[in-house]
Tab-separated table of C-alpha atoms in Angstrom:
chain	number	residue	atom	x	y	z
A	231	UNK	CA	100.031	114.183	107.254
A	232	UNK	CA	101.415	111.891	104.360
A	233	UNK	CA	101.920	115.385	102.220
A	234	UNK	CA	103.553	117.244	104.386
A	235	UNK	CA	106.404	114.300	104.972
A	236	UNK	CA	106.470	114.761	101.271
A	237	UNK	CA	106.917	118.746	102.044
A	238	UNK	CA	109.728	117.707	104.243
A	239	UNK	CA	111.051	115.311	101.837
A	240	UNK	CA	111.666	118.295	99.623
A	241	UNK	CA	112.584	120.724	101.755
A	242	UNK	CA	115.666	118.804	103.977
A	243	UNK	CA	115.444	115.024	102.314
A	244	UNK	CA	117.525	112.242	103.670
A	245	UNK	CA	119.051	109.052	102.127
A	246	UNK	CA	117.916	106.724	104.433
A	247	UNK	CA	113.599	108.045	103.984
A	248	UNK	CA	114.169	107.623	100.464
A	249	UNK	CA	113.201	103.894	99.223
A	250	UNK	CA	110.446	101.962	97.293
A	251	UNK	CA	108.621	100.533	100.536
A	252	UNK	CA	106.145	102.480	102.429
A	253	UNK	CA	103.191	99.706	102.962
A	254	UNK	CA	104.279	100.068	106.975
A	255	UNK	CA	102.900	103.455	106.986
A	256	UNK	CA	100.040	103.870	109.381
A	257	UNK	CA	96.862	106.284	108.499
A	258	UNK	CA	95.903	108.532	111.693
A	259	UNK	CA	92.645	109.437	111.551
A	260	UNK	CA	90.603	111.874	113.554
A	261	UNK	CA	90.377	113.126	116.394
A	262	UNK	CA	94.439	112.728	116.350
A	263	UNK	CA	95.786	115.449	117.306
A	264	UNK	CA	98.354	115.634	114.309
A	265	UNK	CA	96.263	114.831	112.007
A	266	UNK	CA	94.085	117.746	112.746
A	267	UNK	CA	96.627	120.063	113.006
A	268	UNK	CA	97.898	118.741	109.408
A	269	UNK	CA	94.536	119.545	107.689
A	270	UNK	CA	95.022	122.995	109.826
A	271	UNK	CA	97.972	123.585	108.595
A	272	UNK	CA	96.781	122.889	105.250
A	273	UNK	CA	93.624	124.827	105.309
A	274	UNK	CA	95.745	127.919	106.474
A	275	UNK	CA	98.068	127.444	103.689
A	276	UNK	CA	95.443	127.447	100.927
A	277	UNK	CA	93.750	130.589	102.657
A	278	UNK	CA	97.008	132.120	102.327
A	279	UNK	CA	97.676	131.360	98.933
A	280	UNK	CA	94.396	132.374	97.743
A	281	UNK	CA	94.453	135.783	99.727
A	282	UNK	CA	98.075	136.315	98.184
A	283	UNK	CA	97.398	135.152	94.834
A	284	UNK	CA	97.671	138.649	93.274
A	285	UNK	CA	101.222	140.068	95.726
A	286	UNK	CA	102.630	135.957	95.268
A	287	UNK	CA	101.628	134.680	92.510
A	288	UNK	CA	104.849	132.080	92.888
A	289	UNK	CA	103.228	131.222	96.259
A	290	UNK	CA	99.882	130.593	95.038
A	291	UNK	CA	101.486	128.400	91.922
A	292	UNK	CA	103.240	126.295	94.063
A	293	UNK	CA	100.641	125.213	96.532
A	294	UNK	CA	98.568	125.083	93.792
A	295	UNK	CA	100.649	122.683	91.924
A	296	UNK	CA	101.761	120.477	94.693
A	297	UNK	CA	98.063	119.888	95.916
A	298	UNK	CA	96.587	119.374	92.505
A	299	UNK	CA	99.107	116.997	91.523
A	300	UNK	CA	98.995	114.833	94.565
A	301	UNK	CA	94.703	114.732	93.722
A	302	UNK	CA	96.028	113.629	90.637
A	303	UNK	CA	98.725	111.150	91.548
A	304	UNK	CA	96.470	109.682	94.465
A	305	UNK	CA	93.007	109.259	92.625
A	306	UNK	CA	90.158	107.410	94.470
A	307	UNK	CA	91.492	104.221	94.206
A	308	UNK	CA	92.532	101.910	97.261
A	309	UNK	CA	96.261	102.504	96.818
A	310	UNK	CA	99.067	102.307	100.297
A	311	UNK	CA	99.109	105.621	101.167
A	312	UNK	CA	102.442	106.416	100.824
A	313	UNK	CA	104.662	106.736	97.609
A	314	UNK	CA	107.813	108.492	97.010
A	315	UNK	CA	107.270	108.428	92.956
A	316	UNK	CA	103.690	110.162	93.912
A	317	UNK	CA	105.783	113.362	94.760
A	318	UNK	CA	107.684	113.321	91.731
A	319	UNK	CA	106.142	115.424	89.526
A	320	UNK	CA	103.948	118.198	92.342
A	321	UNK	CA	107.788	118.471	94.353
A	322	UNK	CA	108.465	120.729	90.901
A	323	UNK	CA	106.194	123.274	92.510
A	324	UNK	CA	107.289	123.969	95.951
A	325	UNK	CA	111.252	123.676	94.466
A	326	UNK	CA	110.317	126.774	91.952
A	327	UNK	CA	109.005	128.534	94.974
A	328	UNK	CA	112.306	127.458	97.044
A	329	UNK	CA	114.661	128.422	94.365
A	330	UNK	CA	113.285	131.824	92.803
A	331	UNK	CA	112.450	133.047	96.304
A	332	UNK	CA	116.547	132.294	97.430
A	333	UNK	CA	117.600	133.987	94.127
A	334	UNK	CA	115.262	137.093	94.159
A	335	UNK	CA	116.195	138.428	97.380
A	336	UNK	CA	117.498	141.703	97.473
A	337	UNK	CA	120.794	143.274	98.898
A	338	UNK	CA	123.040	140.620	100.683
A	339	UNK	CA	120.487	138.513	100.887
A	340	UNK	CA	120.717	137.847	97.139
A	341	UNK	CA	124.046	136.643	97.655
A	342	UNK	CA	123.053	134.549	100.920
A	343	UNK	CA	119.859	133.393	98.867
A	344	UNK	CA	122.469	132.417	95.555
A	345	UNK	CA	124.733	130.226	98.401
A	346	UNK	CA	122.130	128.618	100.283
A	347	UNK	CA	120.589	127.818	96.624
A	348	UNK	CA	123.812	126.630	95.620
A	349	UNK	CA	124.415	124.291	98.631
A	350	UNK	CA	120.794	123.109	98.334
A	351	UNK	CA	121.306	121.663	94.565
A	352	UNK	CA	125.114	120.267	95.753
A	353	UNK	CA	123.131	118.288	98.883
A	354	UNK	CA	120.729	117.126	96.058
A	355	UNK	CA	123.356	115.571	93.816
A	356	UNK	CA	124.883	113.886	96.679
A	357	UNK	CA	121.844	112.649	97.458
A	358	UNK	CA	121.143	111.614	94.455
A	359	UNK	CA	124.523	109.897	94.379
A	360	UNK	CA	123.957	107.606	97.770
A	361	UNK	CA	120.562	106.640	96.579
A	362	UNK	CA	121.775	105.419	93.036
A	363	UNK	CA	124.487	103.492	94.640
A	364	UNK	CA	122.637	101.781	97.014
A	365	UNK	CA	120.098	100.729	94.081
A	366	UNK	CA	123.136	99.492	92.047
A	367	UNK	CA	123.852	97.172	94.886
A	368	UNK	CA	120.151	95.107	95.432
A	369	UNK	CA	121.288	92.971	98.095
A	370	UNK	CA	122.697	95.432	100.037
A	371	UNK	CA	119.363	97.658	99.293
A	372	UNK	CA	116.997	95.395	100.299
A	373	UNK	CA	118.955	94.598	104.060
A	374	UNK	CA	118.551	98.721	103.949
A	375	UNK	CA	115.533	99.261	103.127
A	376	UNK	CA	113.868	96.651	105.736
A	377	UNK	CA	116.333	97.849	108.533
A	378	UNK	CA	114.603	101.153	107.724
A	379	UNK	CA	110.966	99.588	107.258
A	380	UNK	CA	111.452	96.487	109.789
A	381	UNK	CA	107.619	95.693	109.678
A	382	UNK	CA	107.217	96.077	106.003
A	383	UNK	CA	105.862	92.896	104.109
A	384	UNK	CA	107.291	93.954	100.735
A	385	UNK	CA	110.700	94.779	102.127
A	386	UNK	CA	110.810	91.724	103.534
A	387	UNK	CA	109.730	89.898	100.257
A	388	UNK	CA	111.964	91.758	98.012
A	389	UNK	CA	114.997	90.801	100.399
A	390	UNK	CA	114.360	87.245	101.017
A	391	UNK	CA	114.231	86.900	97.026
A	392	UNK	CA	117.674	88.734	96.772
A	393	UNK	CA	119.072	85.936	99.208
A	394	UNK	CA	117.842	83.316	97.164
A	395	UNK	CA	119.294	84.818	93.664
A	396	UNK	CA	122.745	84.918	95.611
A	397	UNK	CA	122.396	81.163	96.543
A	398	UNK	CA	121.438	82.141	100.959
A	399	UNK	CA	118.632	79.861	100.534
A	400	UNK	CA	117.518	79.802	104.742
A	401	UNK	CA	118.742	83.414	105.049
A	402	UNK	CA	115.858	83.990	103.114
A	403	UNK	CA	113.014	81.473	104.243
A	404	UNK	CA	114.102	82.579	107.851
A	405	UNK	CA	113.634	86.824	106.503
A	406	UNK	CA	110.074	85.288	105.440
A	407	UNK	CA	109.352	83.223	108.569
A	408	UNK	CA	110.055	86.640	110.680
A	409	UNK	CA	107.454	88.757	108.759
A	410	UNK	CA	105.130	86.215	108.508
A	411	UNK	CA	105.187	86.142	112.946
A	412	UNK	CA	104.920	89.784	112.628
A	413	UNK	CA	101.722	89.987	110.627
A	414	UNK	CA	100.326	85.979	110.925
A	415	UNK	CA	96.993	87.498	108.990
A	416	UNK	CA	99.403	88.215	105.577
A	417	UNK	CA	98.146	85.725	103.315
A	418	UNK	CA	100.678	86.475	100.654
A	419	UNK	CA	103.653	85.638	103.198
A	420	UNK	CA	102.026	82.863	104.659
A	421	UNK	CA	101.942	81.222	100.591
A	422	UNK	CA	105.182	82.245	100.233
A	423	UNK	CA	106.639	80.644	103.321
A	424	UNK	CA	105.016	77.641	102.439
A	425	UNK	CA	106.546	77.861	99.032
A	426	UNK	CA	110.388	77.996	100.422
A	427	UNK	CA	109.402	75.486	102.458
A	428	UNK	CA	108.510	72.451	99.762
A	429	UNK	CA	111.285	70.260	100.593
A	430	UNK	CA	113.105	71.387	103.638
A	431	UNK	CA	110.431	69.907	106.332
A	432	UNK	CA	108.474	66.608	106.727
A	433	UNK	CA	105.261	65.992	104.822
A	434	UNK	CA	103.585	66.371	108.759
A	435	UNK	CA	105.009	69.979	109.250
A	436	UNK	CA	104.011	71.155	105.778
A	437	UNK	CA	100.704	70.040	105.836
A	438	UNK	CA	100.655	71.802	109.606
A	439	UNK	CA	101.671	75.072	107.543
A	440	UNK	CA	98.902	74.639	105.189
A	441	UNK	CA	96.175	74.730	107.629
A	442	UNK	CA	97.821	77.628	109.109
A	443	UNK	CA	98.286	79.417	105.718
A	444	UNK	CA	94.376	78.017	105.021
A	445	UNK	CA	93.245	80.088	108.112
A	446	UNK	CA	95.621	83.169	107.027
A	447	UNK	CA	94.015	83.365	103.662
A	448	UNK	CA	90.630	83.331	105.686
A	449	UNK	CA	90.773	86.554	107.221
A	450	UNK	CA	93.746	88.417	104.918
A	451	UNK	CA	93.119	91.503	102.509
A	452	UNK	CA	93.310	91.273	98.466
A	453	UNK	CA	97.081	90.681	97.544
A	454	UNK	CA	98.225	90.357	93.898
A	455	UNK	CA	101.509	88.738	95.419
A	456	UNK	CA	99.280	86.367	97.338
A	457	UNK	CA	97.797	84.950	93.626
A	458	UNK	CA	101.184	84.920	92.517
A	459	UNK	CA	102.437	82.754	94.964
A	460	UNK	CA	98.987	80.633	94.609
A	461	UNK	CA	99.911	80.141	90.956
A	462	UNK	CA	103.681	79.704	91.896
A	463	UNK	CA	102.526	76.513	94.192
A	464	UNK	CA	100.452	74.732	91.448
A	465	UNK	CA	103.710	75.439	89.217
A	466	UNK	CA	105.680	73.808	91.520
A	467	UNK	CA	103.197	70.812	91.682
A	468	UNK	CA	102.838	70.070	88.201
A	469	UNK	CA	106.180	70.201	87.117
A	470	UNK	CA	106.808	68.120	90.943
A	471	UNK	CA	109.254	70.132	92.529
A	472	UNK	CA	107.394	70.014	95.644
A	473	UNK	CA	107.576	66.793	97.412
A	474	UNK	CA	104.929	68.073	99.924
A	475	UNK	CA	102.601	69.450	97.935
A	476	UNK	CA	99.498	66.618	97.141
A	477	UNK	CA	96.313	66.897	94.539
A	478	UNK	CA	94.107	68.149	98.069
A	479	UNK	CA	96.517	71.031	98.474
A	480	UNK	CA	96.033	71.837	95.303
């Protein structure tokens, strides 16, 4: 499923799918009905290539290339699922077989193929364009990018971070506080929360959030940010710029 939104990505990509935060994205598994029909779809492709290898080379290249890059790119480690810079280098296949096939048409159609091709690399630029602007701006990004991926834990992080480097200190607890009630089980926003909160609530509530970050971190999957923010806490203890935090907490 996940490669052929990256087929569509290529083919007729849009601004707004285009960011850095994907953990959101949900795996279907069988006996889904799109998910079967994307391994179809997939299977039939390859058959085709294969058959065609000798009439379409091109054809056969490009699959080719796309699908071993992506075994490449994706290797058997436990990675999120979804990554635009995965498609980066594989895209180069199926955008050959776009381009030469627009610009090898015979007739009229050579000179629809050249204009369509034409439009095609204009859209791209533009594209390019919005989606370098918007990275220029982080701020701005980041209220983007979680608008787009409103249940994303690292869209969330990476804004509430921007509104503390531009001085919107509960703007970004309260971005942090809303992911956290989305997902109570993510022990790396539950540590964070408890982080931004050091010396805005009583000694009573804090050590009320660390038994509810302590159950969090019971049940919550491996997080590098989660360590981070572990290491960030003792940080903040030992050079005391948490009121709350006591030798037990740490």
């Amino acid at each position: 499923v996940i490669l052929w939104e990256y087929v569509r990505l290529i083919a007729a990509p849009m601004a707004l799918a285009l960011g850095p935060f994907h953990d959101d994205y949900q795996a279907l598994e069988f006996p889904d009905p799109i998910a079967i029909l994307s391994l179809g779809g997939w299977l039939v492709l390859g058959s085709v290539a294969v058959v065609l290898r000798a009439r379409a080379p091109l054809l056969t290249f490009s699959v080719a290339w796309f699908l071993a890059g992506h075994l490449l790119e994706s290797t058997v480690v436990g990675l999120e699922l979804y990554f635009e810079h995965r498609n980066y280098l594989p895209s180069l296949g199926p955008i050959a077989l776009l381009l030469f096939s627009m610009y090898s048409l015979g007739g009229r159609g050579h000179q629809i193929g050249r204009m369509v091709a034409s439009i095609y690399i204009v859209v791209l630029s533009a594209l390019l364009y919005q989606v370098t602007s918007l990275w220029g701006q982080p701020l701005l990004a980041a209220g983007v990018w979680l608008e787009a991926h409103p249940v994303s834990a690292r869209a969330a992080q990476f804004l509430s971070r921007e509104l503390s480097k531009a001085g919107r200190h509960q703007e970004a607890r309260e971005v942090l506080a809303s992911a956290l009630e989305r997902d109570p089980k993510a022990g790396d926003l539950a540590l964070q929360v408890l982080q931004t909160q050091c010396n805005v609530i009583s000694s009573q509530e804090f050590q009320e959030r660390v038994l509810v970050t302590d159950g969090a971190l019971q049940t919550a999957n491996y997080s590098n940010a989660a360590i981070d923010s572990m290491i960030r806490l003792v940080d903040l203890y030992v050079d005391k710029k948490c009121r709350n935090i006591s030798p037990d907490h740490v």
